[in-house]
Every structure is written in structure tokens, then in C-alpha cells.
Amino acid sequence: MSTSSLEAGDVEKALPGESGANSGPHGLPDGPNDRRTHSPAAPAANRIGRGLQNFEKQLIKLNIEARGIQRVESHERDALNWRSYVSMFCLWFSVNLAPVNITLGMLASQLFGLSFKDAALCAVFGALTGSMAVGYIATFGPVSGHRSMVFARYTMGWWPVKLVVLLNIIVLLGYSMIGCVVAGQILSAVSSNGSMSIVVGIIITAIITWVITTFGITFYGLYEQYAFIPQLIAISILYGVSGSKYDLGTPSEGDPRTVAGNRLSFFSLCLAAAITYAGGAADSFVYYSERTSRPLILLFSTLGLTCSFTFSLLSGIGLASGISANASYYDAYGVSQGALIVTALDERLGGFGRFLGVIIALGIIANAVFPTYVAGINFQILGRTAAQIPRFIWTTVGIIIYFVCALAGRNHLSEIFTNFLAVMGYWLAIWVAITIEEQVIFRRSTGYDWTVWDQSEKLPLGIAALLAFLVGWVGAILCMAQAWYIGPIAKLVGENGADMGNYVGFSWAALVYPPLRWLELRKFGR
């Protein structure tokens, strides 16, 4: 959620039924288009819904956000000014300048055997490619007033979109889980002789995230304007104390075909890390004026993400490059990726270095609150019953899920990164391809009716999008290269294969969607 949007205050706190005259609880319509069932159980369900709504009224008094998935109308938007565009950049820069991306950069040499130069080029351009997709989806926030996964109904249809929403929830919670593990590793390494376990660090991170997401989203809007400042200082110092130990000369490992495959796989991993934000990109800008420039949203979102990714990833790439030549780095990495960050600071700066380690660890707050908040909204999109449940309850459920997963996977961070993050990027690349073609080919002249977001009979059936989505997944599976599976096409490149799932999935979906959508429109008219 953007800083500008959070300055709206009373608008953000409006009960979800108050944005339209005919709206029921959580923005669901009352009247002829209401699809709520009138079974014998309906009165009980309605009483529960009214009870939750009354409870939300009490939460508003405590400054807790209650808005659900309903559209943000034009009269509820913020005034547009130059600060709005600065906030766009600060949002993405603050959210993404986090230790989770430092540890991601470490995998370049430790998993893919890449040189510093190869890893740096792959990281920067991979992140740039993924960030451009995020920037594109973000442009739909102001023009539509809809969250990303509500907007997805305009391509995927009422029922197929639920598959996409489930996948997005997995991505958001999974990314938050990784962040919790990294923060736990750093906090454990900072403590005296590792007296604080990673488990305690994970608990601390999860609790802080829950408190801010549930009770302080307005405060978070202010926080994200400045959150990057301590992170920028701490990571800059990390560069200063560790730069002399970077290995800038050792070449990438393997024959030319293997090196090419490893380059492509790491490029894909960095792309996947960036594109994970696409599923919630529009959510940040639903309170922006409809007059907000779409090219500038694309520009500032892409710049904010790419700059923060570059700054974080290169730090991790450099740290890991020095592992083989520095015994202390080697020993620290054997403990955890977070321990390597702390060791690099502690060796030169002592107690102040450990303090900086805490600052870097706390950077995960900005990184985790965003996906946690968006996941809470996404749960409500799964159905009308789910939409009756307040967002803060879904947010709590999400935190519990990734907290438990973080505890279970705390000793397998690199495997989670490569096996989970890269795979989850596939569906987002496929969905972006379908979204682009729907806008450019089929909506160029007709546009979108943003008022029918909750009327299934006026949305696309989603048959074409679902078929194209599945075809894209077939291509991704054939061309994916993970530790647990390498597709037959991916095997053709080098000893370790090459992860081409994002590109093949995108292109296959893009090839089949136009004719399928044309047939769908001709047959059903929507």
C-alpha cells in the first residue's frame, strides 16, 4: 500500500460496505445480483457476517484497517502530486532492500559456480526483467481501483481465477517464510555465541510482522518512506568492510555449455525473485488518482525494484565469492547464510557490526509486511464466504502458516530458494503474458468495465485463459531445471541443465491465448 494512499486515513478505514450504496458486508452486492444462497443455513451465516462487521467497527476505533476487496471508487482516491511518484519509488526500494536478497545473491557461486562478473550481470538483468513485469501490473491499480487478483478476474474469469489466487497466496506466504528464516539466522548469529536460536529469531520476526500488518498499516505507510535509509547505510557499510575479500578474478566453473546453463538458471532465479511482486503490485496503488501516469508508474516501480535488487544481490554475490579464500567466511557460511553477513561485519567492527546486523535483519519487516498484507486480501478473493471474514483474520492465518513452515524449513534455506521460488515464478510469467495480450489485442478498443468485478455473468468465462495457462505450464515443466527435476528440454544444456521455464511458459501461453480467446468471444460473447 502506497504512502499516498495511507494518508487518506478515513477512506482507508471505511467499512468494506460503505464505498457503494448497494454494497453489503465486505463490498458484496445486495440486490438482484446478490448470489448469496438463501438456504436454511443462510440466516446463521448472515448473523455471523453481521457479527464480524460489528467487530470490525470496534477495530476501526483502534486504528485497524477494515477495507476488503471492493473497488476503491474515484471519489475515494488521493490527490495526485509529485510526492505520489516519489512514494512509488520509495515503496519498492524500501520493501525490497532486505537481507533475503543478500542471501539469494550468495547462491550464484555456492550453487551455480558463477564468477563475480557473470553473477552480477545475471542478477542485474534478471531482476530488471522481472521488475518490468511488476511495473506493468502496477499500472492497473490507479486506473481500475482493484487489487491485482481482483483485476485478474478480467482475464481468468470468476472460477479459473481462484487457481491463480491460490498460487499467489503460496508465493506470498512462501516469500515471507524465506524472509523469516533469514532474519532468524541473522538474529541468532548476532546473539552472544549464538545463544539465541534461529527459532527465537523467527518468532520475533513473525510477531513484529503480525503487529504491524494487523494494527499498524497506517504507521507502515509512513515507515516505508524512510525504511530504506538505515538499510542503505548498513548494507553500504557491509560493502565497505567486506569488499577487500571479494574474489573478482576466479572464472565460472564448468565447460562452456554448463556455464551457459548455470548463467541462465541464476538469471531465471533472480527474475523469479522480482516477478513474485506482480501478484500484489496493483494493490499498492488503488488509492492513486485515475489520472496517474501509467508510464511513470511503470518507470518508478521498475527503478525502485531494480535498484534495491541490484544493491542487495551484489552484496551477497561478493560475500559468497570470498568464501573459498577466507576461513572465517567459510565457517560462517557453514552455519547459515545469515551468519556470513554477521561475520563480515563483526570481524571489522565488533559490537557495532553486530548492531548493524540487527538493522539488516529488521529490514525483513518491510519485506514481509507487504506480501503478508496482500495475502490477507487474496484469501478474501477465494469466495463470498471468505470475503465475509475480516482481512486481519486472514492475515493472522497467513502468518501462522508461514511461521510453521519457517520453523520446519529453517535448515534448508538454499533448497527452498531454488526449488520453491523459481517454480513459483513460472505461473506469474504465464499470467503476465495472458494479461498483456488481453489488454493489447482484445481490450484496446472496448476497454474494461471496472464496475462488474463481482458479477460473474459479466466477466470472461476464463476458458481461453485457463487453457493457455495450462499450456504455458506444460512448456514450463518441459524446460524447468530444479534440483528435484530437470525437464527433457532443459537437460539439453550442459551438465546441470538450464532453467528456461519462465520464458517457454510465457511464450507458449502467448502463442495459444489469442486464437483461444477469439473462439471464446465468438462463441460466448464475453
Short mmCIF file of C-alpha atoms in Angstrom, two decimals:
data_model
loop_
_atom_site.label_atom_id
_atom_site.label_comp_id
_atom_site.label_asym_id
_atom_site.label_seq_id
_atom_site.Cartn_x
_atom_site.Cartn_y
_atom_site.Cartn_z
CA MET A 1 0.00 0.00 0.00
CA SER A 2 1.46 3.33 -1.01
CA THR A 3 2.26 6.13 1.38
CA SER A 4 -0.01 8.40 -0.56
CA SER A 5 -2.90 6.01 -0.15
CA LEU A 6 -2.38 5.72 3.56
CA GLU A 7 -2.57 9.45 4.02
CA ALA A 8 -6.23 9.14 3.09
CA GLY A 9 -6.88 8.00 6.64
CA ASP A 10 -10.66 7.93 6.91
CA VAL A 11 -11.04 6.47 3.45
CA GLU A 12 -8.81 3.54 4.27
CA LYS A 13 -10.70 2.91 7.50
CA ALA A 14 -14.09 2.88 5.81
CA LEU A 15 -16.03 -0.28 6.40
CA PRO A 16 -15.96 -2.50 3.34
CA GLY A 17 -19.65 -1.99 2.70
CA GLU A 18 -19.56 1.78 2.74
CA SER A 19 -17.97 2.52 -0.60
CA GLY A 20 -21.17 1.90 -2.54
CA ALA A 21 -24.80 2.42 -1.80
CA ASN A 22 -25.80 -1.11 -2.71
CA SER A 23 -22.92 -2.87 -1.06
CA GLY A 24 -23.25 -5.45 1.66
CA PRO A 25 -20.58 -6.65 4.04
CA HIS A 26 -17.08 -6.51 2.55
CA GLY A 27 -18.24 -4.91 -0.66
CA LEU A 28 -20.50 -7.78 -1.76
CA PRO A 29 -23.60 -6.55 -3.57
CA ASP A 30 -27.13 -6.52 -2.17
CA GLY A 31 -29.95 -6.75 -4.68
CA PRO A 32 -30.61 -8.60 -7.91
CA ASN A 33 -27.00 -9.54 -8.49
CA ASP A 34 -26.50 -10.93 -4.99
CA ARG A 35 -25.60 -14.62 -5.26
CA ARG A 36 -25.68 -15.41 -1.58
CA THR A 37 -27.61 -18.58 -1.03
CA HIS A 38 -30.93 -18.45 0.82
CA SER A 39 -30.72 -21.92 2.31
CA PRO A 40 -31.81 -22.67 5.90
CA ALA A 41 -28.24 -22.02 6.96
CA ALA A 42 -28.25 -18.53 5.43
CA PRO A 43 -29.69 -16.70 8.49
CA ALA A 44 -26.92 -18.14 10.66
CA ALA A 45 -24.30 -17.19 8.10
CA ASN A 46 -25.76 -13.68 7.89
CA ARG A 47 -25.66 -13.35 11.66
CA ILE A 48 -22.00 -14.34 11.63
CA GLY A 49 -21.34 -11.80 8.88
CA ARG A 50 -23.11 -9.05 10.84
CA GLY A 51 -21.23 -10.02 13.96
CA LEU A 52 -17.89 -9.77 12.17
CA GLN A 53 -18.87 -6.41 10.69
CA ASN A 54 -19.80 -5.05 14.12
CA PHE A 55 -16.49 -6.36 15.42
CA GLU A 56 -14.70 -4.51 12.64
CA LYS A 57 -16.39 -1.27 13.68
CA GLN A 58 -14.74 -1.70 17.05
CA LEU A 59 -11.41 -2.42 15.36
CA ILE A 60 -11.65 0.83 13.40
CA LYS A 61 -11.74 2.71 16.68
CA LEU A 62 -8.38 1.10 17.44
CA ASN A 63 -6.98 2.31 14.09
CA ILE A 64 -7.16 -1.13 12.48
CA GLU A 65 -7.85 -1.28 8.75
CA ALA A 66 -11.12 -2.94 7.73
CA ARG A 67 -11.33 -2.44 3.96
CA GLY A 68 -11.73 -5.64 1.99
CA ILE A 69 -11.62 -6.44 -1.71
CA GLN A 70 -14.19 -3.97 -3.01
CA ARG A 71 -13.18 -1.40 -5.59
CA VAL A 72 -11.78 1.94 -4.48
CA GLU A 73 -14.07 4.46 -6.20
CA SER A 74 -12.83 7.60 -7.91
CA HIS A 75 -14.06 9.92 -5.15
CA GLU A 76 -12.06 7.94 -2.57
CA ARG A 77 -8.73 8.47 -4.30
CA ASP A 78 -5.91 10.75 -3.15
CA ALA A 79 -4.94 13.96 -4.90
CA LEU A 80 -2.12 13.47 -7.39
CA ASN A 81 1.14 15.34 -6.86
CA TRP A 82 4.85 14.84 -7.34
CA ARG A 83 5.13 13.14 -3.93
CA SER A 84 2.94 10.34 -5.27
CA TYR A 85 5.63 9.35 -7.75
CA VAL A 86 8.40 9.63 -5.15
CA SER A 87 6.33 7.34 -2.90
CA MET A 88 6.18 4.75 -5.70
CA PHE A 89 9.95 4.54 -5.84
CA CYS A 90 10.33 4.55 -2.04
CA LEU A 91 7.73 1.81 -1.65
CA TRP A 92 9.55 -0.68 -3.86
CA PHE A 93 13.02 0.38 -2.74
CA SER A 94 12.13 0.00 0.95
CA VAL A 95 10.17 -3.22 0.55
CA ASN A 96 12.91 -4.95 -1.36
CA LEU A 97 16.12 -3.71 0.30
CA ALA A 98 16.19 -6.76 2.53
CA PRO A 99 18.59 -9.49 3.71
CA VAL A 100 16.60 -12.16 1.88
CA ASN A 101 18.02 -10.82 -1.39
CA ILE A 102 21.56 -10.71 0.01
CA THR A 103 21.32 -14.43 0.73
CA LEU A 104 19.83 -15.02 -2.71
CA GLY A 105 22.93 -13.49 -4.27
CA MET A 106 25.13 -15.94 -2.34
CA LEU A 107 23.73 -18.83 -4.38
CA ALA A 108 25.48 -17.57 -7.54
CA SER A 109 28.87 -19.01 -6.58
CA GLN A 110 27.84 -21.58 -4.00
CA LEU A 111 25.17 -23.33 -6.07
CA PHE A 112 25.75 -22.31 -9.67
CA GLY A 113 29.55 -21.90 -9.62
CA LEU A 114 29.45 -18.50 -11.31
CA SER A 115 32.18 -15.88 -11.30
CA PHE A 116 31.51 -12.46 -9.79
CA LYS A 117 31.13 -10.84 -13.21
CA ASP A 118 28.79 -13.50 -14.59
CA ALA A 119 26.70 -13.49 -11.42
CA ALA A 120 26.48 -9.70 -11.28
CA LEU A 121 25.29 -9.40 -14.89
CA CYS A 122 22.72 -12.17 -14.46
CA ALA A 123 21.46 -10.68 -11.21
CA VAL A 124 21.00 -7.14 -12.51
CA PHE A 125 19.35 -8.02 -15.80
CA GLY A 126 17.29 -10.87 -14.33
CA ALA A 127 15.93 -8.56 -11.65
CA LEU A 128 15.29 -5.84 -14.26
CA THR A 129 13.27 -8.22 -16.43
CA GLY A 130 11.13 -9.40 -13.53
CA SER A 131 10.71 -5.85 -12.23
CA MET A 132 9.33 -4.66 -15.56
CA ALA A 133 6.55 -7.23 -15.28
CA VAL A 134 5.76 -5.96 -11.78
CA GLY A 135 5.71 -2.36 -13.01
CA TYR A 136 3.29 -3.30 -15.79
CA ILE A 137 0.81 -4.93 -13.41
CA ALA A 138 1.16 -1.98 -11.02
CA THR A 139 -0.19 0.36 -13.70
CA PHE A 140 -3.64 -1.23 -13.35
CA GLY A 141 -4.01 -0.12 -9.71
CA PRO A 142 -4.92 3.55 -10.29
CA VAL A 143 -6.90 3.05 -13.49
CA SER A 144 -9.04 0.25 -12.08
CA GLY A 145 -9.12 0.78 -8.33
CA HIS A 146 -8.81 -3.00 -7.98
CA ARG A 147 -6.32 -5.26 -6.26
CA SER A 148 -4.17 -7.36 -8.59
CA MET A 149 -6.05 -10.62 -8.08
CA VAL A 150 -9.45 -8.92 -8.40
CA PHE A 151 -8.23 -7.44 -11.67
CA ALA A 152 -7.15 -10.98 -12.68
CA ARG A 153 -10.85 -11.86 -12.94
CA TYR A 154 -10.95 -9.73 -16.11
CA THR A 155 -8.67 -12.24 -17.85
CA MET A 156 -9.08 -15.52 -15.95
CA GLY A 157 -12.81 -15.32 -15.24
CA TRP A 158 -14.70 -15.88 -12.00
CA TRP A 159 -13.84 -19.54 -11.35
CA PRO A 160 -10.43 -20.10 -13.00
CA VAL A 161 -9.02 -17.07 -11.18
CA LYS A 162 -9.30 -18.97 -7.91
CA LEU A 163 -6.45 -21.21 -9.08
CA VAL A 164 -4.32 -18.14 -9.74
CA VAL A 165 -5.22 -16.66 -6.36
CA LEU A 166 -4.21 -19.87 -4.56
CA LEU A 167 -0.87 -19.88 -6.37
CA ASN A 168 -0.35 -16.23 -5.46
CA ILE A 169 -1.07 -16.91 -1.80
CA ILE A 170 1.55 -19.69 -1.88
CA VAL A 171 4.08 -17.30 -3.43
CA LEU A 172 3.39 -14.50 -0.95
CA LEU A 173 3.48 -16.69 2.13
CA GLY A 174 6.49 -18.61 0.82
CA TYR A 175 8.47 -15.44 0.26
CA SER A 176 7.57 -14.23 3.76
CA MET A 177 8.67 -17.59 5.15
CA ILE A 178 12.08 -17.24 3.49
CA GLY A 179 12.43 -13.75 4.95
CA CYS A 180 11.62 -15.00 8.45
CA VAL A 181 14.29 -17.70 8.18
CA VAL A 182 16.95 -15.23 7.03
CA ALA A 183 16.08 -12.74 9.78
CA GLY A 184 16.15 -15.58 12.32
CA GLN A 185 19.60 -16.64 11.10
CA ILE A 186 20.98 -13.12 11.44
CA LEU A 187 19.49 -12.50 14.89
CA SER A 188 20.83 -15.88 16.05
CA ALA A 189 24.32 -15.07 14.73
CA VAL A 190 24.28 -11.64 16.39
CA SER A 191 23.48 -13.08 19.83
CA SER A 192 26.35 -14.00 22.13
CA ASN A 193 27.84 -17.28 20.89
CA GLY A 194 24.63 -17.99 19.03
CA SER A 195 22.70 -18.24 22.31
CA MET A 196 19.51 -17.16 20.56
CA SER A 197 18.32 -19.98 18.34
CA ILE A 198 17.04 -19.40 14.82
CA VAL A 199 13.62 -20.43 16.13
CA VAL A 200 13.52 -17.47 18.52
CA GLY A 201 14.58 -15.12 15.74
CA ILE A 202 11.79 -16.45 13.51
CA ILE A 203 9.27 -15.95 16.32
CA ILE A 204 10.38 -12.35 16.87
CA THR A 205 10.17 -11.56 13.17
CA ALA A 206 6.73 -13.16 12.79
CA ILE A 207 5.32 -11.31 15.82
CA ILE A 208 6.58 -7.91 14.64
CA THR A 209 5.17 -8.55 11.17
CA TRP A 210 1.80 -9.56 12.64
CA VAL A 211 1.61 -6.48 14.86
CA ILE A 212 2.38 -4.05 12.03
CA THR A 213 0.18 -5.79 9.47
CA THR A 214 -2.78 -6.07 11.82
CA PHE A 215 -2.62 -2.95 13.94
CA GLY A 216 -0.30 -0.52 12.25
CA ILE A 217 -0.76 -0.45 8.49
CA THR A 218 -1.06 3.35 8.64
CA PHE A 219 2.21 3.54 10.56
CA TYR A 220 3.75 1.20 8.00
CA GLY A 221 2.83 3.64 5.24
CA LEU A 222 4.92 6.29 6.96
CA TYR A 223 7.64 3.77 7.80
CA GLU A 224 8.14 2.71 4.20
CA GLN A 225 9.09 6.28 3.21
CA TYR A 226 12.19 6.04 5.37
CA ALA A 227 12.76 2.32 5.94
CA PHE A 228 15.40 2.16 3.23
CA ILE A 229 17.66 4.72 4.96
CA PRO A 230 19.03 2.52 7.80
CA GLN A 231 19.17 -0.43 5.41
CA LEU A 232 21.05 1.58 2.83
CA ILE A 233 23.58 2.74 5.45
CA ALA A 234 24.04 -0.73 6.96
CA ILE A 235 24.47 -2.52 3.64
CA SER A 236 26.82 0.22 2.40
CA ILE A 237 29.00 -0.39 5.44
CA LEU A 238 28.78 -4.12 4.72
CA TYR A 239 30.21 -3.40 1.28
CA GLY A 240 32.98 -1.35 2.85
CA VAL A 241 34.14 -3.94 5.37
CA SER A 242 33.86 -6.97 3.06
CA GLY A 243 34.81 -5.58 -0.36
CA SER A 244 38.52 -6.34 0.03
CA LYS A 245 37.68 -10.05 0.34
CA TYR A 246 35.61 -10.29 -2.81
CA ASP A 247 37.02 -12.69 -5.41
CA LEU A 248 36.73 -10.80 -8.68
CA GLY A 249 39.05 -12.97 -10.75
CA THR A 250 38.04 -16.65 -10.46
CA PRO A 251 36.16 -17.73 -13.61
CA SER A 252 32.88 -19.63 -13.65
CA GLU A 253 33.10 -23.39 -13.16
CA GLY A 254 32.44 -25.94 -15.92
CA ASP A 255 32.63 -26.26 -19.68
CA PRO A 256 31.07 -23.54 -21.85
CA ARG A 257 27.69 -25.29 -22.16
CA THR A 258 27.47 -25.88 -18.41
CA VAL A 259 28.43 -22.28 -17.66
CA ALA A 260 25.78 -21.07 -20.10
CA GLY A 261 23.17 -23.25 -18.42
CA ASN A 262 24.16 -22.04 -14.95
CA ARG A 263 24.05 -18.43 -16.07
CA LEU A 264 20.55 -18.88 -17.42
CA SER A 265 19.39 -20.68 -14.27
CA PHE A 266 20.67 -17.92 -11.96
CA PHE A 267 19.24 -15.27 -14.27
CA SER A 268 15.89 -17.07 -14.03
CA LEU A 269 16.12 -17.27 -10.24
CA CYS A 270 16.67 -13.50 -9.96
CA LEU A 271 13.83 -12.89 -12.42
CA ALA A 272 11.57 -15.12 -10.32
CA ALA A 273 12.50 -13.24 -7.15
CA ALA A 274 11.42 -9.96 -8.76
CA ILE A 275 8.29 -11.14 -10.55
CA THR A 276 6.84 -12.55 -7.31
CA TYR A 277 5.67 -9.00 -6.53
CA ALA A 278 3.46 -8.92 -9.64
CA GLY A 279 0.62 -10.73 -7.90
CA GLY A 280 0.22 -7.80 -5.50
CA ALA A 281 1.67 -4.90 -7.49
CA ALA A 282 -1.64 -3.12 -8.20
CA ASP A 283 -2.67 -3.36 -4.53
CA SER A 284 -0.17 -0.66 -3.66
CA PHE A 285 -1.72 1.94 -5.92
CA VAL A 286 -5.50 1.52 -5.73
CA TYR A 287 -5.78 4.84 -3.88
CA TYR A 288 -3.85 6.75 -6.53
CA SER A 289 -5.77 9.08 -8.81
CA GLU A 290 -7.05 7.68 -12.09
CA ARG A 291 -5.03 10.47 -13.74
CA THR A 292 -1.77 8.94 -12.54
CA SER A 293 0.58 8.43 -15.48
CA ARG A 294 0.85 4.75 -16.37
CA PRO A 295 4.30 5.15 -17.98
CA LEU A 296 5.58 6.82 -14.80
CA ILE A 297 4.14 4.03 -12.63
CA LEU A 298 5.97 1.52 -14.81
CA LEU A 299 9.17 3.58 -14.66
CA PHE A 300 9.29 4.28 -10.93
CA SER A 301 8.18 0.77 -9.94
CA THR A 302 10.79 -0.81 -12.20
CA LEU A 303 13.51 1.54 -10.98
CA GLY A 304 12.67 1.06 -7.30
CA LEU A 305 12.75 -2.71 -7.54
CA THR A 306 15.79 -2.95 -9.83
CA CYS A 307 17.91 -0.58 -7.73
CA SER A 308 17.11 -2.37 -4.47
CA PHE A 309 17.65 -5.79 -6.03
CA THR A 310 20.98 -4.70 -7.50
CA PHE A 311 22.21 -3.25 -4.23
CA SER A 312 21.23 -6.36 -2.23
CA LEU A 313 22.13 -9.09 -4.71
CA LEU A 314 25.61 -7.74 -5.48
CA SER A 315 26.39 -7.66 -1.77
CA GLY A 316 25.51 -11.34 -1.44
CA ILE A 317 27.39 -12.26 -4.62
CA GLY A 318 30.50 -10.52 -3.32
CA LEU A 319 30.34 -12.04 0.16
CA ALA A 320 29.96 -15.57 -1.18
CA SER A 321 32.78 -15.11 -3.70
CA GLY A 322 35.18 -14.72 -0.78
CA ILE A 323 34.18 -17.94 0.98
CA SER A 324 36.81 -20.17 -0.62
CA ALA A 325 39.73 -17.87 0.29
CA ASN A 326 38.65 -16.84 3.80
CA ALA A 327 38.36 -19.43 6.54
CA SER A 328 36.10 -17.26 8.71
CA TYR A 329 33.66 -16.76 5.84
CA TYR A 330 33.74 -20.49 5.09
CA ASP A 331 32.97 -21.42 8.68
CA ALA A 332 30.20 -18.81 8.96
CA TYR A 333 28.50 -19.95 5.75
CA GLY A 334 28.60 -23.49 7.11
CA VAL A 335 26.40 -22.25 9.96
CA SER A 336 23.97 -20.21 7.85
CA GLN A 337 23.78 -17.52 5.19
CA GLY A 338 22.76 -15.01 7.84
CA ALA A 339 25.82 -15.88 9.90
CA LEU A 340 28.05 -14.93 6.97
CA ILE A 341 26.55 -11.42 6.91
CA VAL A 342 27.15 -11.00 10.64
CA THR A 343 30.71 -12.38 10.44
CA ALA A 344 31.67 -9.93 7.70
CA LEU A 345 30.51 -7.04 9.88
CA ASP A 346 31.74 -8.38 13.23
CA GLU A 347 35.30 -9.09 12.05
CA ARG A 348 35.96 -5.45 11.31
CA LEU A 349 33.53 -3.58 13.54
CA GLY A 350 32.91 -5.77 16.59
CA GLY A 351 29.85 -4.79 18.60
CA PHE A 352 28.87 -2.05 16.16
CA GLY A 353 28.98 -4.64 13.40
CA ARG A 354 26.56 -6.85 15.30
CA PHE A 355 24.29 -3.84 15.78
CA LEU A 356 24.34 -3.31 12.02
CA GLY A 357 23.47 -6.98 11.64
CA VAL A 358 20.33 -6.37 13.68
CA ILE A 359 19.47 -3.38 11.47
CA ILE A 360 19.83 -5.54 8.36
CA ALA A 361 17.73 -8.30 9.93
CA LEU A 362 14.96 -5.83 10.74
CA GLY A 363 14.86 -4.93 7.06
CA ILE A 364 12.78 -8.05 6.66
CA ILE A 365 9.86 -6.22 8.29
CA ALA A 366 9.26 -4.04 5.23
CA ASN A 367 9.85 -7.07 3.03
CA ALA A 368 7.43 -9.35 4.90
CA VAL A 369 4.61 -6.94 5.69
CA PHE A 370 3.86 -6.27 2.02
CA PRO A 371 3.26 -9.92 0.96
CA THR A 372 1.54 -10.71 4.26
CA TYR A 373 -0.90 -7.85 3.78
CA VAL A 374 -1.59 -8.77 0.15
CA ALA A 375 -2.09 -12.44 1.10
CA GLY A 376 -4.79 -11.38 3.57
CA ILE A 377 -6.64 -9.66 0.73
CA ASN A 378 -6.14 -12.64 -1.56
CA PHE A 379 -7.80 -15.02 0.88
CA GLN A 380 -10.94 -12.88 0.61
CA ILE A 381 -10.97 -13.24 -3.18
CA LEU A 382 -11.36 -17.02 -2.95
CA GLY A 383 -15.12 -16.76 -2.46
CA ARG A 384 -18.01 -14.83 -0.99
CA THR A 385 -17.83 -16.69 2.29
CA ALA A 386 -14.11 -15.96 2.55
CA ALA A 387 -14.81 -12.29 1.81
CA GLN A 388 -17.09 -12.13 4.86
CA ILE A 389 -14.09 -12.81 7.10
CA PRO A 390 -12.13 -9.66 8.01
CA ARG A 391 -8.74 -9.19 6.41
CA PHE A 392 -6.89 -9.11 9.73
CA ILE A 393 -8.08 -12.65 10.49
CA TRP A 394 -6.78 -13.91 7.16
CA THR A 395 -3.53 -12.05 7.76
CA THR A 396 -3.18 -13.85 11.08
CA VAL A 397 -3.87 -17.20 9.40
CA GLY A 398 -1.22 -16.44 6.77
CA ILE A 399 1.40 -15.57 9.37
CA ILE A 400 0.69 -18.76 11.30
CA ILE A 401 1.11 -20.79 8.09
CA TYR A 402 4.46 -19.34 7.08
CA PHE A 403 5.67 -19.26 10.69
CA VAL A 404 5.17 -23.02 10.96
CA CYS A 405 6.77 -23.56 7.53
CA ALA A 406 9.74 -21.38 8.52
CA LEU A 407 10.31 -23.48 11.61
CA ALA A 408 10.21 -26.66 9.54
CA GLY A 409 12.48 -25.36 6.76
CA ARG A 410 14.93 -23.22 8.72
CA ASN A 411 17.87 -25.51 7.95
CA HIS A 412 17.20 -25.80 4.22
CA LEU A 413 17.16 -22.21 3.01
CA SER A 414 19.09 -22.67 -0.24
CA GLU A 415 16.89 -25.61 -1.26
CA ILE A 416 13.77 -23.56 -0.56
CA PHE A 417 15.13 -20.70 -2.63
CA THR A 418 15.93 -22.77 -5.69
CA ASN A 419 13.12 -25.31 -5.55
CA PHE A 420 10.27 -23.06 -4.46
CA LEU A 421 10.98 -19.53 -5.62
CA ALA A 422 11.96 -20.37 -9.19
CA VAL A 423 8.97 -22.68 -9.71
CA MET A 424 6.52 -20.12 -8.37
CA GLY A 425 7.82 -17.59 -10.86
CA TYR A 426 6.56 -19.74 -13.73
CA TRP A 427 2.85 -19.14 -13.19
CA LEU A 428 3.36 -15.39 -12.81
CA ALA A 429 5.21 -15.19 -16.13
CA ILE A 430 2.36 -17.12 -17.78
CA TRP A 431 -0.33 -14.91 -16.22
CA VAL A 432 1.51 -11.74 -17.26
CA ALA A 433 1.63 -12.98 -20.87
CA ILE A 434 -2.14 -13.58 -20.88
CA THR A 435 -2.80 -10.20 -19.24
CA ILE A 436 -0.70 -8.30 -21.78
CA GLU A 437 -2.43 -9.93 -24.75
CA GLU A 438 -5.89 -9.42 -23.28
CA GLN A 439 -5.21 -5.70 -22.95
CA VAL A 440 -3.32 -5.14 -26.19
CA ILE A 441 -5.36 -7.37 -28.52
CA PHE A 442 -8.85 -7.68 -27.10
CA ARG A 443 -9.39 -4.62 -24.89
CA ARG A 444 -7.70 -1.94 -26.95
CA SER A 445 -10.99 -0.64 -28.35
CA THR A 446 -13.53 -1.84 -25.76
CA GLY A 447 -11.61 -1.23 -22.54
CA TYR A 448 -12.69 -2.65 -19.18
CA ASP A 449 -15.85 -2.12 -17.17
CA TRP A 450 -14.35 -1.86 -13.70
CA THR A 451 -17.77 -1.95 -12.01
CA VAL A 452 -18.55 -5.60 -12.83
CA TRP A 453 -15.72 -7.10 -10.79
CA ASP A 454 -18.18 -9.07 -8.63
CA GLN A 455 -20.66 -10.08 -11.35
CA SER A 456 -19.59 -13.43 -12.75
CA GLU A 457 -22.03 -13.31 -15.68
CA LYS A 458 -20.37 -10.14 -17.00
CA LEU A 459 -16.79 -11.32 -16.64
CA PRO A 460 -14.97 -13.56 -19.14
CA LEU A 461 -15.69 -17.25 -18.75
CA GLY A 462 -11.96 -17.80 -18.50
CA ILE A 463 -11.90 -20.93 -20.68
CA ALA A 464 -9.31 -19.47 -23.06
CA ALA A 465 -7.18 -18.12 -20.24
CA LEU A 466 -7.28 -21.40 -18.32
CA LEU A 467 -6.31 -23.46 -21.37
CA ALA A 468 -3.49 -21.06 -22.23
CA PHE A 469 -2.39 -21.12 -18.59
CA LEU A 470 -2.20 -24.92 -18.63
CA VAL A 471 -0.36 -24.97 -21.97
CA GLY A 472 2.14 -22.50 -20.53
CA TRP A 473 2.67 -24.78 -17.55
CA VAL A 474 3.36 -27.72 -19.85
CA GLY A 475 6.08 -25.67 -21.54
CA ALA A 476 7.48 -24.60 -18.17
CA ILE A 477 7.65 -28.17 -16.89
CA LEU A 478 9.43 -29.39 -20.02
CA CYS A 479 12.04 -26.65 -19.65
CA MET A 480 12.46 -26.33 -15.89
CA ALA A 481 15.72 -27.20 -14.17
CA GLN A 482 15.49 -27.75 -10.42
CA ALA A 483 17.38 -29.96 -8.01
CA TRP A 484 14.46 -32.39 -7.82
CA TYR A 485 13.51 -32.36 -11.52
CA ILE A 486 15.08 -31.34 -14.81
CA GLY A 487 12.81 -31.22 -17.84
CA PRO A 488 13.78 -33.07 -21.03
CA ILE A 489 14.42 -29.85 -22.93
CA ALA A 490 16.33 -28.24 -20.07
CA LYS A 491 18.61 -31.33 -19.90
CA LEU A 492 20.00 -30.50 -23.32
CA VAL A 493 22.05 -27.61 -21.91
CA GLY A 494 25.24 -28.52 -20.03
CA GLU A 495 25.69 -30.90 -17.12
CA ASN A 496 23.15 -29.26 -14.82
CA GLY A 497 20.55 -28.20 -17.37
CA ALA A 498 19.23 -24.67 -17.81
CA ASP A 499 16.09 -23.30 -16.23
CA MET A 500 14.04 -21.94 -19.14
CA GLY A 501 10.61 -22.45 -17.58
CA ASN A 502 9.75 -18.75 -17.32
CA TYR A 503 10.47 -17.96 -20.95
CA VAL A 504 8.94 -21.05 -22.53
CA GLY A 505 5.88 -20.87 -20.29
CA PHE A 506 5.40 -17.21 -21.20
CA SER A 507 5.85 -17.78 -24.93
CA TRP A 508 3.67 -20.89 -25.18
CA ALA A 509 0.82 -19.20 -23.34
CA ALA A 510 1.24 -16.12 -25.53
CA LEU A 511 1.05 -18.25 -28.68
CA VAL A 512 -2.16 -20.10 -27.87
CA TYR A 513 -4.14 -17.44 -25.99
CA PRO A 514 -5.15 -15.16 -28.93
CA PRO A 515 -6.86 -17.87 -31.03
CA LEU A 516 -8.45 -19.43 -27.95
CA ARG A 517 -9.76 -16.07 -26.76
CA TRP A 518 -11.08 -15.26 -30.24
CA LEU A 519 -13.03 -18.52 -30.23
CA GLU A 520 -14.32 -17.84 -26.73
CA LEU A 521 -15.55 -14.38 -27.68
CA ARG A 522 -17.16 -15.66 -30.86
CA LYS A 523 -18.94 -18.50 -29.05
CA PHE A 524 -19.96 -16.82 -25.78
CA GLY A 525 -19.57 -13.10 -26.42
CA ARG A 526 -17.54 -12.43 -23.30
#
